[in-house]
């Protein structure tokens, strides 16, 4: 098993700390060798900063990667956006000597140098590789009786030429990890559709972003599930905070609980919802929390 | 010459007024587009925002008008169009690259300037707040995460990099 550094990004530590705690509890239980990536910054956000200025995007991304190079550990991300930004920046810098040189000219000013010695991982593709769904299933102590609407999120699987994780229209690997917890991954229309948050759309055009979200929420409501599971804190923020915003703006209450895969796995390892920060979401669904406690 | 603005350099140094030439130099060929509309039909944003991906590609082939097209900012970068394009055109990457040219011409939405200011000030696009500090404490976690929030020297390094790239001026809209 490789050695990893845990890269937090922005939204996990600064909005949904339960995801951070749940991730650490799960990594410990799985005996995965990880250490904090101290002093890391914004990845920076791929849809906006990458499109504003490529050199800035590469400079900040490479600094985060270099911190991990100095620890001789691969970078572990728990967010699709961070994954997309860091894995793409890492690959571009490894493949393009001129880009590496111009980026290192910036890094030199803070005494850093990008070498290209580590890889960037996403917790979902990592867990699928090792220990894998079968082994996780064996380690589960509290199998979950939940119907789950799984949201892969775009940047986990796309662009596929860079990700190399197979089908982008009907992938299965994340479903297998969900089902390893005992939960049922329920199929629903537009399962692979975007949540509407990325590319700076949520920050600049909130109403349009929420229309995309509501389309997806209506499909999920029709599927009659207990909760939405994601692997991206930005999608998580969109699904959780977005439901509150939709209710305020349009009066439609969906009240569908939203959890990150680390929190789902934490539940299956026997941790309480409060230990995993599941009760700290903006959407409060007491029936769901009661059901989770009933499962203990 | 700042290495922070390679798109602007590409446009200026080669005196190219044509966006598609600038994109081609960056490995993004759009002239093979046959205007089939698979991109627009696949676009989750297009259903609600009126964004027409196919027209962005067409405009980019013709001239610079595309830089002022509000549709540019309605793309969530989901990459579905890029995955499905029968000519394997890197459509999403091209939209990002066109945005870069627009930003370097001073075109940026006010909300995006604000997000940029957050990164310049805190090193995070989404910085912590008091309510989340309380949530962290209630979970038995340290109040500040192991990021630039906890390490002022690390934040200073991030700010040095942003300045080195000229991002402070770019975000303020005063880079020229």
Coordinates of C-alpha atoms in Angstrom, one line a residue:
Chain A
X1 CA 0.0 0.0 0.0
X2 CA 1.4 3.4 -1.0
X3 CA 2.0 6.2 1.4
X4 CA -0.3 9.2 1.1
X5 CA -0.7 12.8 2.2
X6 CA -4.3 13.9 2.9
X7 CA -5.1 17.0 0.9
X8 CA -8.2 18.8 2.3
X9 CA -9.0 21.5 -0.2
X10 CA -11.4 24.3 0.9
X11 CA -14.9 23.1 1.3
X12 CA -14.2 20.0 3.4
X13 CA -12.4 21.7 6.2
X14 CA -14.1 25.1 5.9
X15 CA -17.8 24.0 5.4
X16 CA -18.2 20.3 6.0
X17 CA -15.6 19.3 8.6
X18 CA -17.6 16.0 9.2
X19 CA -16.3 14.8 5.9
X20 CA -12.7 15.5 7.1
X21 CA -13.2 13.6 10.3
X22 CA -15.1 10.7 8.6
X23 CA -12.3 10.4 6.1
X24 CA -9.6 10.1 8.8
X25 CA -11.7 7.6 10.8
X26 CA -12.1 5.4 7.7
X27 CA -8.4 5.6 6.6
X28 CA -7.4 4.6 10.2
X29 CA -9.8 1.7 10.1
X30 CA -8.6 0.6 6.7
X31 CA -5.0 0.9 8.0
X32 CA -4.0 3.2 5.1
X33 CA -0.7 5.1 5.7
X34 CA -1.5 8.8 5.5
X35 CA -0.3 12.1 7.0
X36 CA -1.7 15.6 6.9
X37 CA -0.6 17.8 4.0
X38 CA 0.2 20.8 6.2
X39 CA 0.1 24.3 4.8
X40 CA -1.8 23.3 1.6
X41 CA -4.0 26.0 -0.1
X42 CA -7.0 26.0 -2.5
X43 CA -6.2 23.4 -5.3
X44 CA -7.0 26.0 -7.0
X45 CA -10.6 25.5 -8.2
X46 CA -10.4 24.1 -11.8
X47 CA -13.4 25.6 -13.4
X48 CA -12.6 29.2 -12.5
X49 CA -8.9 29.7 -11.7
X50 CA -7.8 27.3 -14.4
X51 CA -9.8 29.3 -16.9
X52 CA -8.6 32.7 -15.6
X53 CA -4.9 32.1 -15.9
X54 CA -3.1 28.9 -16.6
X55 CA 0.2 29.9 -15.0
X56 CA -1.5 30.9 -11.7
X57 CA -3.4 27.6 -11.7
X58 CA -0.2 25.6 -12.3
X59 CA 1.7 27.6 -9.7
X60 CA -0.7 27.0 -6.9
X61 CA -1.5 23.4 -7.8
X62 CA 2.2 22.6 -8.1
X63 CA 2.9 24.1 -4.7
X64 CA 0.4 21.7 -3.2
X65 CA 1.9 18.8 -5.0
X66 CA 5.5 19.8 -4.1
X67 CA 4.5 19.8 -0.4
X68 CA 3.6 16.2 -0.9
X69 CA 6.7 15.4 -2.9
X70 CA 8.8 16.7 0.1
X71 CA 7.0 14.1 2.3
X72 CA 7.6 11.4 -0.4
X73 CA 3.9 10.7 -0.4
X74 CA 1.2 10.6 -3.1
X75 CA -1.5 13.2 -2.8
X76 CA -4.9 11.8 -1.6
X77 CA -7.9 14.0 -2.6
X78 CA -11.5 13.7 -1.3
X79 CA -13.0 16.1 -3.8
X80 CA -13.6 15.7 -7.5
X81 CA -12.6 19.4 -8.2
X82 CA -9.4 19.1 -6.2
X83 CA -8.7 15.8 -8.0
X84 CA -9.3 17.2 -11.4
X85 CA -7.2 20.3 -10.7
X86 CA -4.2 18.5 -9.1
X87 CA -4.1 15.4 -11.3
X88 CA -4.3 17.5 -14.5
X89 CA -1.7 19.9 -13.3
X90 CA 0.6 17.1 -12.2
X91 CA 0.3 15.3 -15.6
X92 CA 0.8 18.5 -17.6
X93 CA 3.9 19.4 -15.6
X94 CA 5.3 15.9 -15.9
X95 CA 4.7 15.8 -19.6
X96 CA 5.8 19.3 -20.7
X97 CA 9.3 20.4 -19.8
X98 CA 8.7 24.0 -20.9
X99 CA 5.7 24.3 -18.6
X100 CA 7.6 22.7 -15.8
X101 CA 10.4 25.2 -16.3
X102 CA 8.1 28.3 -16.3
X103 CA 6.2 27.0 -13.2
X104 CA 9.4 26.3 -11.4
X105 CA 10.5 29.9 -12.1
X106 CA 7.6 31.0 -9.9
X107 CA 8.1 28.3 -7.3
X108 CA 11.8 29.3 -7.0
X109 CA 10.6 32.5 -5.3
X110 CA 9.3 30.5 -2.3
X111 CA 12.2 28.0 -2.3
X112 CA 10.3 25.2 -3.9
X113 CA 10.9 23.0 -7.0
X114 CA 8.4 20.7 -8.8
X115 CA 10.1 17.4 -9.6
X116 CA 7.2 15.2 -10.7
X117 CA 7.9 12.3 -8.3
X118 CA 4.4 11.7 -6.9
X119 CA 0.9 10.8 -8.2
X120 CA -2.5 12.3 -7.3
X121 CA -5.2 9.9 -6.1
X122 CA -9.0 10.3 -5.5
X123 CA -10.3 8.4 -2.5
X124 CA -12.9 6.5 -4.6
X125 CA -10.5 5.2 -7.3
X126 CA -7.9 4.5 -4.6
X127 CA -10.3 2.4 -2.4
X128 CA -11.6 0.6 -5.5
X129 CA -8.0 -0.4 -6.3
X130 CA -7.0 -1.2 -2.8
X131 CA -8.4 -2.7 -0.5
X132 CA -11.2 -3.0 -3.1
X133 CA -15.0 -3.5 -2.6
X134 CA -14.7 -7.2 -1.6
X135 CA -12.2 -6.5 1.2
X136 CA -14.2 -3.5 2.4
X137 CA -17.4 -5.6 2.5
X138 CA -15.5 -8.1 4.8
X139 CA -14.4 -5.2 7.1
X140 CA -17.9 -3.7 7.4
X141 CA -19.3 -4.2 10.9
X142 CA -22.7 -2.5 10.6
X143 CA -24.1 -3.3 7.1
X144 CA -26.4 -0.5 6.1
X145 CA -30.1 -0.9 5.1
X146 CA -30.3 2.2 2.9
X147 CA -31.5 3.0 -0.6
X148 CA -28.9 5.4 -2.0
X149 CA -28.9 7.8 -5.0
X150 CA -25.3 7.8 -6.0
X151 CA -23.9 11.0 -7.6
X152 CA -20.5 10.3 -9.2
X153 CA -19.8 14.0 -10.0
X154 CA -18.3 15.0 -13.3
X155 CA -14.6 15.4 -12.6
X156 CA -14.1 12.0 -11.0
X157 CA -14.5 10.3 -14.4
X158 CA -14.2 13.1 -17.0
X159 CA -12.3 13.9 -19.1
X160 CA -11.9 10.2 -19.6
X161 CA -8.7 10.4 -21.6
X162 CA -7.0 11.8 -18.6
X163 CA -8.9 9.8 -15.9
X164 CA -8.8 6.3 -17.5
X165 CA -11.5 5.0 -15.2
X166 CA -13.7 3.5 -17.9
X167 CA -17.2 4.4 -19.0
X168 CA -18.4 7.9 -18.3
X169 CA -22.0 7.1 -19.3
X170 CA -22.5 4.1 -17.1
X171 CA -19.6 3.5 -14.7
X172 CA -20.0 0.9 -12.0
X173 CA -16.9 1.1 -9.7
X174 CA -18.3 3.7 -7.3
X175 CA -21.6 1.7 -7.1
X176 CA -19.6 -1.3 -6.1
X177 CA -18.0 0.6 -3.2
X178 CA -21.5 1.8 -2.1
X179 CA -22.9 -1.7 -2.2
X180 CA -19.9 -3.0 -0.1
X181 CA -21.5 -1.1 2.8
X182 CA -24.7 -3.1 2.4
X183 CA -26.6 -0.1 0.9
X184 CA -28.4 -0.4 -2.4
X185 CA -27.3 1.9 -5.2
X186 CA -30.6 2.8 -6.8
X187 CA -30.6 3.6 -10.6
X188 CA -32.3 6.8 -11.5
X189 CA -32.7 8.9 -14.7
X190 CA -29.9 11.4 -15.3
X191 CA -27.7 9.8 -12.7
X192 CA -24.5 10.9 -14.5
X193 CA -25.8 14.5 -15.0
X194 CA -23.9 17.4 -13.5
X195 CA -25.1 18.9 -10.2
X196 CA -24.8 22.4 -11.8
X197 CA -22.2 23.8 -9.4
X198 CA -19.0 23.7 -11.4
X199 CA -17.2 26.1 -13.7
X200 CA -18.0 29.1 -11.6
X201 CA -21.7 28.8 -12.4
X202 CA -22.8 28.4 -8.8
X203 CA -20.7 31.4 -7.7
X204 CA -21.8 33.7 -10.5
X205 CA -25.2 32.5 -11.7
X206 CA -26.8 30.9 -8.7
X207 CA -30.4 30.8 -10.0
X208 CA -29.3 28.9 -13.2
X209 CA -27.2 26.6 -11.1
X210 CA -30.1 25.8 -8.9
X211 CA -32.4 25.0 -11.9
X212 CA -29.9 22.3 -13.0
X213 CA -29.8 21.1 -9.4
X214 CA -33.5 21.0 -9.0
X215 CA -33.9 18.8 -12.2
X216 CA -31.5 16.3 -10.6
X217 CA -33.3 16.5 -7.2
X218 CA -36.7 15.8 -8.8
X219 CA -35.3 12.7 -10.4
X220 CA -33.8 11.6 -7.1
X221 CA -37.0 12.2 -5.2
X222 CA -38.9 10.0 -7.7
X223 CA -36.4 7.2 -7.0
X224 CA -37.6 7.1 -3.3
X225 CA -34.2 6.9 -1.7
X226 CA -32.9 7.5 1.9
X227 CA -30.1 9.8 0.9
X228 CA -27.7 11.1 -1.8
X229 CA -24.1 9.9 -1.7
X230 CA -21.3 11.8 -3.4
X231 CA -17.5 12.0 -3.4
X232 CA -17.1 15.7 -3.9
X233 CA -17.6 18.4 -1.2
X234 CA -18.6 20.9 -3.9
X235 CA -21.3 18.7 -5.2
X236 CA -22.2 18.0 -1.5
X237 CA -22.5 21.8 -0.9
X238 CA -24.6 22.2 -4.0
X239 CA -27.0 19.3 -3.0
X240 CA -27.2 20.3 0.7
X241 CA -27.0 24.1 0.6
X242 CA -28.8 24.2 -2.7
X243 CA -31.9 22.4 -1.3
X244 CA -32.2 25.2 1.4
X245 CA -31.8 27.8 -1.3
X246 CA -34.4 26.2 -3.6
X247 CA -36.8 26.1 -0.7
X248 CA -36.2 29.8 0.1
X249 CA -36.4 30.9 -3.5
X250 CA -39.2 28.7 -4.8
X251 CA -40.8 27.1 -1.8
X252 CA -40.1 23.5 -2.9
X253 CA -38.8 21.4 0.0
X254 CA -37.0 18.2 -1.0
X255 CA -35.4 17.4 2.4
X256 CA -33.1 14.7 1.0
X257 CA -30.1 14.0 3.2
X258 CA -26.7 14.3 1.6
X259 CA -23.6 12.4 2.6
X260 CA -20.0 11.9 1.4
X261 CA -18.8 8.4 0.8
X262 CA -16.4 8.7 3.7
X263 CA -19.5 9.3 5.9
X264 CA -21.4 6.3 4.4
X265 CA -18.4 4.1 5.0
X266 CA -18.0 5.5 8.5
X267 CA -21.6 4.5 9.3
X268 CA -20.9 1.0 8.0
X269 CA -17.8 0.8 10.3
X270 CA -20.2 1.4 13.2
X271 CA -19.6 5.1 13.9
X272 CA -22.5 7.3 15.0
X273 CA -24.0 10.0 12.7
X274 CA -22.8 12.7 15.2
X275 CA -19.3 11.4 15.1
X276 CA -19.3 11.8 11.3
X277 CA -20.9 15.2 11.3
X278 CA -23.9 13.9 9.4
X279 CA -26.2 15.9 11.7
X280 CA -24.3 19.2 10.8
X281 CA -25.6 19.4 7.3
X282 CA -27.9 22.3 6.3
X283 CA -30.7 19.9 5.4
X284 CA -32.0 18.4 8.6
X285 CA -33.9 15.2 8.3
X286 CA -34.7 13.7 11.7
X287 CA -36.3 10.6 10.1
X288 CA -33.0 9.8 8.4
X289 CA -31.0 10.3 11.6
X290 CA -33.4 8.1 13.6
X291 CA -33.2 5.4 10.9
X292 CA -29.4 5.5 11.1
X293 CA -29.5 5.1 14.9
X294 CA -32.0 2.3 14.6
X295 CA -29.4 0.5 12.4
X296 CA -26.7 0.6 15.2
Chain B
X1 CA 7.6 39.3 -19.8
X2 CA 5.4 37.6 -17.3
X3 CA 5.0 33.9 -17.7
X4 CA 1.6 34.3 -16.1
X5 CA -0.2 35.2 -19.3
X6 CA 0.6 32.8 -22.0
X7 CA -2.7 33.2 -23.8
X8 CA -2.2 36.9 -24.1
X9 CA 1.3 36.3 -25.3
X10 CA 0.1 33.9 -28.0
X11 CA -2.5 36.4 -29.2
X12 CA -0.2 39.4 -29.2
X13 CA 3.2 38.0 -30.3
X14 CA 1.8 36.3 -33.4
X15 CA -0.6 39.2 -34.1
X16 CA -3.4 36.7 -34.4
X17 CA -6.8 38.1 -34.3
X18 CA -8.4 34.7 -34.9
X19 CA -9.3 32.8 -31.7
X20 CA -9.2 29.5 -33.5
X21 CA -5.5 30.0 -34.4
X22 CA -4.7 30.8 -30.8
X23 CA -6.5 27.6 -29.7
X24 CA -4.8 25.6 -32.3
X25 CA -1.4 26.7 -31.0
X26 CA -2.5 25.3 -27.6
X27 CA -3.3 22.0 -29.1
X28 CA -7.1 22.7 -29.3
X29 CA -8.2 22.2 -32.9
X30 CA -11.8 23.4 -33.5
X31 CA -11.9 23.8 -37.2
X32 CA -12.9 20.1 -37.7
X33 CA -16.3 20.9 -36.1
X34 CA -19.1 19.9 -38.4
X35 CA -21.8 21.8 -36.3
X36 CA -23.7 18.6 -35.6
X37 CA -25.0 19.9 -32.3
X38 CA -24.2 16.8 -30.2
X39 CA -22.5 19.2 -27.8
X40 CA -25.6 21.4 -27.3
X41 CA -27.9 18.3 -27.0
X42 CA -25.7 16.9 -24.3
X43 CA -25.3 20.2 -22.3
X44 CA -26.9 20.1 -18.8
X45 CA -26.6 23.9 -18.7
X46 CA -28.1 24.5 -22.1
X47 CA -31.5 23.0 -20.9
X48 CA -31.8 25.9 -18.4
X49 CA -29.5 28.7 -19.3
X50 CA -30.0 28.9 -23.0
X51 CA -26.3 28.2 -23.5
X52 CA -25.6 26.9 -27.0
X53 CA -22.3 25.1 -27.1
X54 CA -22.3 24.7 -30.8
X55 CA -22.6 28.4 -31.3
X56 CA -19.6 29.1 -29.1
X57 CA -17.5 26.8 -31.2
X58 CA -18.8 28.5 -34.4
X59 CA -18.2 32.0 -33.1
X60 CA -14.7 31.1 -32.0
X61 CA -13.9 30.0 -35.5
X62 CA -15.1 33.3 -37.0
X63 CA -13.7 36.0 -34.8
X64 CA -13.4 37.6 -31.4
X65 CA -17.1 38.2 -30.7
X66 CA -17.1 35.1 -28.6
X67 CA -15.1 36.8 -25.9
X68 CA -18.2 38.9 -25.0
X69 CA -20.7 36.0 -25.2
X70 CA -22.3 35.5 -21.8
X71 CA -22.7 31.8 -22.7
X72 CA -19.0 31.4 -22.0
X73 CA -19.7 31.6 -18.3
X74 CA -22.7 29.2 -18.2
X75 CA -20.5 26.1 -18.7
X76 CA -20.2 24.0 -15.6
X77 CA -17.2 22.2 -17.2
X78 CA -19.0 18.8 -16.9
X79 CA -17.1 17.6 -20.0
X80 CA -20.1 15.7 -21.5
X81 CA -19.8 17.6 -24.8
X82 CA -16.1 16.8 -25.0
X83 CA -16.8 13.1 -24.3
X84 CA -19.5 12.8 -26.9
X85 CA -18.0 15.0 -29.7
X86 CA -17.8 12.7 -32.9
X87 CA -14.8 14.7 -34.0
X88 CA -13.1 14.4 -30.6
X89 CA -12.8 18.2 -30.3
X90 CA -11.7 19.2 -26.8
X91 CA -14.7 21.5 -26.5
X92 CA -14.7 22.1 -22.7
X93 CA -11.0 22.7 -22.7
X94 CA -11.5 25.2 -25.6
X95 CA -14.2 27.0 -23.6
X96 CA -11.8 27.3 -20.7
X97 CA -9.1 28.6 -23.0
X98 CA -11.5 31.1 -24.6
X99 CA -12.4 32.3 -21.0
X100 CA -8.6 32.8 -20.4
X101 CA -8.4 35.1 -23.4
X102 CA -11.5 37.0 -22.3
X103 CA -10.1 37.4 -18.7
X104 CA -6.9 38.7 -20.1
X105 CA -8.9 41.3 -22.1
X106 CA -10.4 42.4 -18.8
X107 CA -13.7 40.5 -19.1
X108 CA -14.5 38.8 -15.8
X109 CA -17.8 38.5 -13.8
X110 CA -17.9 40.5 -10.6
X111 CA -18.6 37.4 -8.5
X112 CA -15.5 35.7 -10.0
X113 CA -13.4 38.7 -9.0
X114 CA -14.7 38.3 -5.5
X115 CA -13.7 34.6 -5.4
X116 CA -10.3 35.6 -6.7
X117 CA -9.9 38.1 -3.9
X118 CA -10.7 35.4 -1.3
X119 CA -7.8 33.3 -2.7
X120 CA -5.5 36.3 -2.7
X121 CA -6.4 37.1 0.9
X122 CA -6.9 33.7 2.5
X123 CA -5.4 31.1 0.1
X124 CA -8.8 29.5 0.1
X125 CA -11.6 30.1 -2.4
X126 CA -14.0 29.1 0.5
X127 CA -12.4 30.4 3.7
X128 CA -13.5 29.3 7.2
X129 CA -16.1 31.2 9.2
X130 CA -17.2 31.2 12.9
X131 CA -20.1 28.8 12.4
X132 CA -17.8 26.2 10.9
X133 CA -15.2 26.8 13.6
X134 CA -17.9 25.8 16.1
X135 CA -18.8 22.7 14.1
X136 CA -15.2 21.7 14.1
X137 CA -15.0 22.1 17.9
X138 CA -18.2 20.1 18.4
X139 CA -16.6 17.2 16.4
X140 CA -13.6 17.3 18.7
X141 CA -11.4 18.7 15.8
X142 CA -8.8 21.5 15.9
X143 CA -10.6 24.8 15.3
X144 CA -8.3 25.6 12.3
X145 CA -7.5 23.0 9.7
X146 CA -4.0 21.9 8.7
X147 CA -4.0 24.3 5.7
X148 CA -2.8 27.8 5.0
X149 CA -5.4 28.9 7.6
X150 CA -3.1 27.5 10.4
X151 CA 0.2 28.4 8.9
X152 CA 0.8 32.2 8.1
X153 CA 4.1 31.4 6.4
X154 CA 2.4 29.1 4.0
X155 CA -0.2 31.7 3.2
X156 CA 2.6 34.2 2.6
X157 CA 4.1 31.7 0.1
X158 CA 0.8 31.4 -1.7
X159 CA 0.5 35.2 -1.9
X160 CA 4.1 35.4 -3.3
X161 CA 3.2 32.9 -6.0
X162 CA 0.0 34.8 -6.9
X163 CA 1.9 38.1 -7.2
X164 CA 4.7 36.4 -9.2
X165 CA 2.0 35.3 -11.7
X166 CA 0.5 38.8 -11.8
X167 CA -2.8 37.3 -10.5
X168 CA -3.4 40.2 -8.1
X169 CA -3.4 42.6 -11.0
X170 CA -5.4 40.3 -13.2
X171 CA -8.1 39.8 -10.6
X172 CA -8.3 43.5 -9.9
X173 CA -8.7 44.2 -13.6
X174 CA -5.6 46.3 -13.9
X175 CA -3.1 44.0 -15.5
X176 CA -2.4 46.2 -18.6

